[in-house]
Amino acid sequence: GARVASGGAGALEASANARAVAPREEGVDRGAFAKFVELVERRPPTAPRDLLELVPAADPISVTRVEPAEHILARFSTAAISLGAISPEAHAALAEGANRVGARSNSGEGGEDPARYGTDAVSRIKQVASARFGVTPAYLRSADELQIKIAQGSKPGEGGQLPAAKVTDGIAALRHAQPGIDLISPAPHHDIYSIEDLAQLVFDLRQVNPHADVSVKLVAEAGVGTIASGVTKALADIVHVSGADGGTGASPLASIKHAGLPWELGLAETRRRLVEDGLRDRVRVRVDGGFRVGRDVLVAALLGADEFSFGTAALLAQGCLMVRTCHLDTCPVGIATQRPELRAKFAGTPEMVSNYLRLVAEDLRRLLAALGLRSVEEAVGRTDLLRAVPSPPAGLDPAALLDGSTAGGFRAVPFERPRSELGDRLAEDAVPAVLGGERRELRYEITNRDRAVGARLGGEIAAALGGESPAGRVRVSLSGDAGQSVGAFLADGVEVHLVGTANDGVGKGMAGGRISITPPSAAEPGAVLVGNAALYGATGGKLFVAGGAGERFAVRNSGATAVIEGVGANGCEYMTGGLVVVLGPVGPNFAAGMTGGLAYVLDPDHRLAAATNLDLVDLAELGAEDRHELAALLRRHVRHTGSDVANSLVSAWPLAAPTFRAVVPRPPGTAAKRYENETRVISTGNTRAL
């Protein structure tokens, strides 16, 4: 290998020669891979790592003394690539190929066909946030790791995007969205305004799936070390630093070309800050962004990474030709497309992915042996084994990457994560009855220290039944002031009734069941009873609140039915399904980005138009069917909450009906291309059903 300091070049040259031995074994063309490695290692300086050379730690050792490839492969994963950005066949092959060698594949934020859960084709890393596409309790429980995407290499800080042409019926069903419409996932600031908000989401995910790691994906840019330190304090298991290289072409050109920095810069800053803050042993560090060969992995390890992700290279292993028409849905090899005639050309196999990952691991073993190291763990953080190449290009100082501690052998030390005592107690009390076909009523006092109550129960039901409804039912009566995320990721079979108030995140990500909230006796009429981001990313279930809500109510709701008596700014933003009734004032920017679902809003003073973002929606008078549906919902709201507001409207019906307006998304433009999709369509149910 090139760019090796004196004393180790001969050993590495011998190692390279060894790669050419037995050019074909078990379908693996080792000779071709050796040529590939040589091309990468001898290229002109292209990335910061090309300006660094390796320094042996000791005399070379036999490769047989280096940890086996299986141990190294456990540190590998495929980068987040969504089902939608690439075809179902390519997505499943990535997952199965990674699973076969003990690595992890990342689902991306597009959801996953439930038929793959529990099979060799399951994505062990599920990318989530409160409102990522297709996030259900069953989706979360099918994972070994849950990844919160704050950023990605091609579009840091932005929400994910999928062109309308790729949103076929099958993809739309998996994402709980409408076919033929551009899909934009909310940027993370919609429910993560601070490290405290992030810590709450980490907590929520750990409740719904206590067996999964939680990772947070950050972008390699100036200041990432500070954020990584905060993520570690938020008790994430893994900090993932994503470099500028990569992206499937579904992003805007400006994002792909001009967003983010090389991973080496972000990783070096992350390592320095975590060491300075005394946090390096609290978290694992993962990196991605243009990894090709073993040397890339080795440099990343020496700069402080524990784990490594492969994106473009994994697609190349499947047969990607880098035509760069991903966003046009015209991929000629059936990878980045949803068109049936092109998908039929896909010739990739799981073996191609697993063979490539294994070859990289073997390449890394030989490099470790040449440096006198026996494992990746011995390499992690050893910046003393790197130095700048002689005479780097003018104006570039790669030595800056090596500042900070040179202590190696970092290892995250497991420690006890906080739990929701009341949430655990509820799950223990309710699961046997719900799964056993019984009906049970449970009562608890709740305080604002009790967070994510109901998430563990929703997760346990999903683990047992997937997305199916249980035979039993439990009614949970709570009284007091609930902490954040009450009813998050709730599932069918559970009814939660709260007398009191609730903090942010009520019903976040709920997939079924019912939540009803009534004010305490001392509450003022029209009081706000729930905080921000209620029903954020909900895919089902029902919420009835006899009071108002804060900001960002029902953002990215894709299937829940709700009645609320007032909302703050950004209500119903990015909605793709479901039904929301608002019986009170509406804050600004209502229905921005709303492409599906329906909202009925009480508008006696004709102020709704001024508060609504009319880019994608229209305001309409209610038809006979709408009035019938709305009246039924109001009666149900009265029954569950005793709402005076709803009761007065029901009493005055039908005179009250004309004071409502319907907020209706416009249909897809005629220019949007649609293709029939052979993917099995997952029914999202009738979102307007009561």
PDB file of C-alpha atoms in Angstrom, residues 455-564:
ATOM      1  CA  ALA A 455     -44.345   3.372  24.968  1.00  0.00           C
ATOM      2  CA  ARG A 456     -43.095   0.172  26.604  1.00  0.00           C
ATOM      3  CA  LEU A 457     -46.605  -1.310  26.452  1.00  0.00           C
ATOM      4  CA  GLY A 458     -46.947  -0.416  22.761  1.00  0.00           C
ATOM      5  CA  GLY A 459     -43.577  -1.985  22.058  1.00  0.00           C
ATOM      6  CA  GLU A 460     -44.415  -5.233  23.854  1.00  0.00           C
ATOM      7  CA  ILE A 461     -47.708  -5.582  21.959  1.00  0.00           C
ATOM      8  CA  ALA A 462     -45.896  -4.973  18.675  1.00  0.00           C
ATOM      9  CA  ALA A 463     -43.177  -7.476  19.567  1.00  0.00           C
ATOM     10  CA  ALA A 464     -45.815 -10.152  20.113  1.00  0.00           C
ATOM     11  CA  LEU A 465     -48.263  -9.338  17.326  1.00  0.00           C
ATOM     12  CA  GLY A 466     -46.528  -7.064  14.828  1.00  0.00           C
ATOM     13  CA  GLY A 467     -49.162  -4.713  13.501  1.00  0.00           C
ATOM     14  CA  GLU A 468     -52.124  -6.943  14.386  1.00  0.00           C
ATOM     15  CA  SER A 469     -54.707  -5.946  16.988  1.00  0.00           C
ATOM     16  CA  PRO A 470     -54.634  -7.880  20.270  1.00  0.00           C
ATOM     17  CA  ALA A 471     -57.554  -9.935  21.531  1.00  0.00           C
ATOM     18  CA  GLY A 472     -57.739  -8.124  24.869  1.00  0.00           C
ATOM     19  CA  ARG A 473     -58.150  -4.521  25.903  1.00  0.00           C
ATOM     20  CA  VAL A 474     -56.929  -2.411  28.783  1.00  0.00           C
ATOM     21  CA  ARG A 475     -58.250   0.954  29.921  1.00  0.00           C
ATOM     22  CA  VAL A 476     -55.660   3.009  31.762  1.00  0.00           C
ATOM     23  CA  SER A 477     -56.886   5.883  33.924  1.00  0.00           C
ATOM     24  CA  LEU A 478     -54.232   8.450  34.846  1.00  0.00           C
ATOM     25  CA  SER A 479     -54.593  11.503  37.044  1.00  0.00           C
ATOM     26  CA  GLY A 480     -52.071  14.284  37.492  1.00  0.00           C
ATOM     27  CA  ASP A 481     -49.615  16.178  35.325  1.00  0.00           C
ATOM     28  CA  ALA A 482     -47.938  13.776  32.902  1.00  0.00           C
ATOM     29  CA  GLY A 483     -44.354  14.103  31.770  1.00  0.00           C
ATOM     30  CA  GLN A 484     -43.227  14.078  28.176  1.00  0.00           C
ATOM     31  CA  SER A 485     -44.367  11.571  25.550  1.00  0.00           C
ATOM     32  CA  VAL A 486     -47.344  10.043  27.340  1.00  0.00           C
ATOM     33  CA  GLY A 487     -48.900   7.539  24.933  1.00  0.00           C
ATOM     34  CA  ALA A 488     -45.908   7.574  22.582  1.00  0.00           C
ATOM     35  CA  PHE A 489     -45.847   4.623  20.164  1.00  0.00           C
ATOM     36  CA  LEU A 490     -49.129   3.343  21.566  1.00  0.00           C
ATOM     37  CA  ALA A 491     -50.711   0.275  19.931  1.00  0.00           C
ATOM     38  CA  ASP A 492     -54.226  -1.078  19.479  1.00  0.00           C
ATOM     39  CA  GLY A 493     -55.889  -2.575  22.524  1.00  0.00           C
ATOM     40  CA  VAL A 494     -54.941   0.273  24.857  1.00  0.00           C
ATOM     41  CA  GLU A 495     -57.115   3.197  25.973  1.00  0.00           C
ATOM     42  CA  VAL A 496     -55.446   5.925  28.025  1.00  0.00           C
ATOM     43  CA  HIS A 497     -57.576   8.507  29.808  1.00  0.00           C
ATOM     44  CA  LEU A 498     -55.784  11.326  31.584  1.00  0.00           C
ATOM     45  CA  VAL A 499     -57.441  13.782  33.924  1.00  0.00           C
ATOM     46  CA  GLY A 500     -54.911  16.572  34.090  1.00  0.00           C
ATOM     47  CA  THR A 501     -52.292  18.017  31.755  1.00  0.00           C
ATOM     48  CA  ALA A 502     -49.480  16.570  29.684  1.00  0.00           C
ATOM     49  CA  ASN A 503     -46.113  17.817  28.504  1.00  0.00           C
ATOM     50  CA  ASP A 504     -44.717  17.623  24.957  1.00  0.00           C
ATOM     51  CA  GLY A 505     -45.009  14.612  22.678  1.00  0.00           C
ATOM     52  CA  VAL A 506     -48.459  13.249  23.572  1.00  0.00           C
ATOM     53  CA  GLY A 507     -49.219  10.348  21.225  1.00  0.00           C
ATOM     54  CA  LYS A 508     -45.891  10.756  19.422  1.00  0.00           C
ATOM     55  CA  GLY A 509     -45.602   7.975  16.844  1.00  0.00           C
ATOM     56  CA  MET A 510     -48.736   6.224  18.082  1.00  0.00           C
ATOM     57  CA  ALA A 511     -50.030   3.480  15.790  1.00  0.00           C
ATOM     58  CA  GLY A 512     -53.285   2.543  17.494  1.00  0.00           C
ATOM     59  CA  GLY A 513     -55.350   2.739  20.641  1.00  0.00           C
ATOM     60  CA  ARG A 514     -56.925   5.858  22.060  1.00  0.00           C
ATOM     61  CA  ILE A 515     -55.833   8.758  24.254  1.00  0.00           C
ATOM     62  CA  SER A 516     -58.369  11.100  25.849  1.00  0.00           C
ATOM     63  CA  ILE A 517     -57.490  14.048  28.057  1.00  0.00           C
ATOM     64  CA  THR A 518     -59.822  16.104  30.201  1.00  0.00           C
ATOM     65  CA  PRO A 519     -58.861  19.117  32.284  1.00  0.00           C
ATOM     66  CA  PRO A 520     -58.494  19.052  36.039  1.00  0.00           C
ATOM     67  CA  SER A 521     -61.340  20.692  37.904  1.00  0.00           C
ATOM     68  CA  ALA A 522     -59.337  23.865  38.511  1.00  0.00           C
ATOM     69  CA  ALA A 523     -58.530  24.450  34.835  1.00  0.00           C
ATOM     70  CA  GLU A 524     -59.737  27.578  33.079  1.00  0.00           C
ATOM     71  CA  PRO A 525     -62.075  27.147  30.081  1.00  0.00           C
ATOM     72  CA  GLY A 526     -60.047  26.758  26.883  1.00  0.00           C
ATOM     73  CA  ALA A 527     -56.860  25.909  28.773  1.00  0.00           C
ATOM     74  CA  VAL A 528     -53.931  24.352  26.913  1.00  0.00           C
ATOM     75  CA  LEU A 529     -53.727  20.781  28.183  1.00  0.00           C
ATOM     76  CA  VAL A 530     -50.950  19.289  26.043  1.00  0.00           C
ATOM     77  CA  GLY A 531     -47.574  20.645  25.006  1.00  0.00           C
ATOM     78  CA  ASN A 532     -45.736  20.777  21.702  1.00  0.00           C
ATOM     79  CA  ALA A 533     -45.338  18.075  19.060  1.00  0.00           C
ATOM     80  CA  ALA A 534     -48.412  16.051  20.049  1.00  0.00           C
ATOM     81  CA  LEU A 535     -49.252  13.308  17.527  1.00  0.00           C
ATOM     82  CA  TYR A 536     -45.906  13.924  15.857  1.00  0.00           C
ATOM     83  CA  GLY A 537     -45.443  11.176  13.272  1.00  0.00           C
ATOM     84  CA  ALA A 538     -48.522   9.210  14.362  1.00  0.00           C
ATOM     85  CA  THR A 539     -49.564   6.411  12.005  1.00  0.00           C
ATOM     86  CA  GLY A 540     -52.860   5.479  13.658  1.00  0.00           C
ATOM     87  CA  GLY A 541     -55.000   5.642  16.778  1.00  0.00           C
ATOM     88  CA  LYS A 542     -57.204   8.420  18.138  1.00  0.00           C
ATOM     89  CA  LEU A 543     -56.649  11.439  20.364  1.00  0.00           C
ATOM     90  CA  PHE A 544     -59.364  13.509  22.054  1.00  0.00           C
ATOM     91  CA  VAL A 545     -58.345  16.559  24.100  1.00  0.00           C
ATOM     92  CA  ALA A 546     -60.869  18.841  25.824  1.00  0.00           C
ATOM     93  CA  GLY A 547     -58.454  21.733  25.601  1.00  0.00           C
ATOM     94  CA  GLY A 548     -55.742  23.223  23.419  1.00  0.00           C
ATOM     95  CA  ALA A 549     -52.315  22.069  22.283  1.00  0.00           C
ATOM     96  CA  GLY A 550     -48.998  23.816  21.793  1.00  0.00           C
ATOM     97  CA  GLU A 551     -47.062  24.133  18.575  1.00  0.00           C
ATOM     98  CA  ARG A 552     -46.474  21.518  15.866  1.00  0.00           C
ATOM     99  CA  PHE A 553     -49.618  19.542  16.522  1.00  0.00           C
ATOM    100  CA  ALA A 554     -49.964  16.447  14.288  1.00  0.00           C
ATOM    101  CA  VAL A 555     -46.859  17.199  12.236  1.00  0.00           C
ATOM    102  CA  ARG A 556     -46.371  14.305   9.790  1.00  0.00           C
ATOM    103  CA  ASN A 557     -49.527  12.647  11.032  1.00  0.00           C
ATOM    104  CA  SER A 558     -50.206   9.855   8.590  1.00  0.00           C
ATOM    105  CA  GLY A 559     -53.149   7.984  10.046  1.00  0.00           C
ATOM    106  CA  ALA A 560     -54.375   9.202  13.432  1.00  0.00           C
ATOM    107  CA  THR A 561     -57.754  10.808  14.115  1.00  0.00           C
ATOM    108  CA  ALA A 562     -57.757  13.721  16.560  1.00  0.00           C
ATOM    109  CA  VAL A 563     -60.067  16.319  18.059  1.00  0.00           C
ATOM    110  CA  ILE A 564     -58.361  19.268  19.711  1.00  0.00           C
TER     111      ILE A 564
END
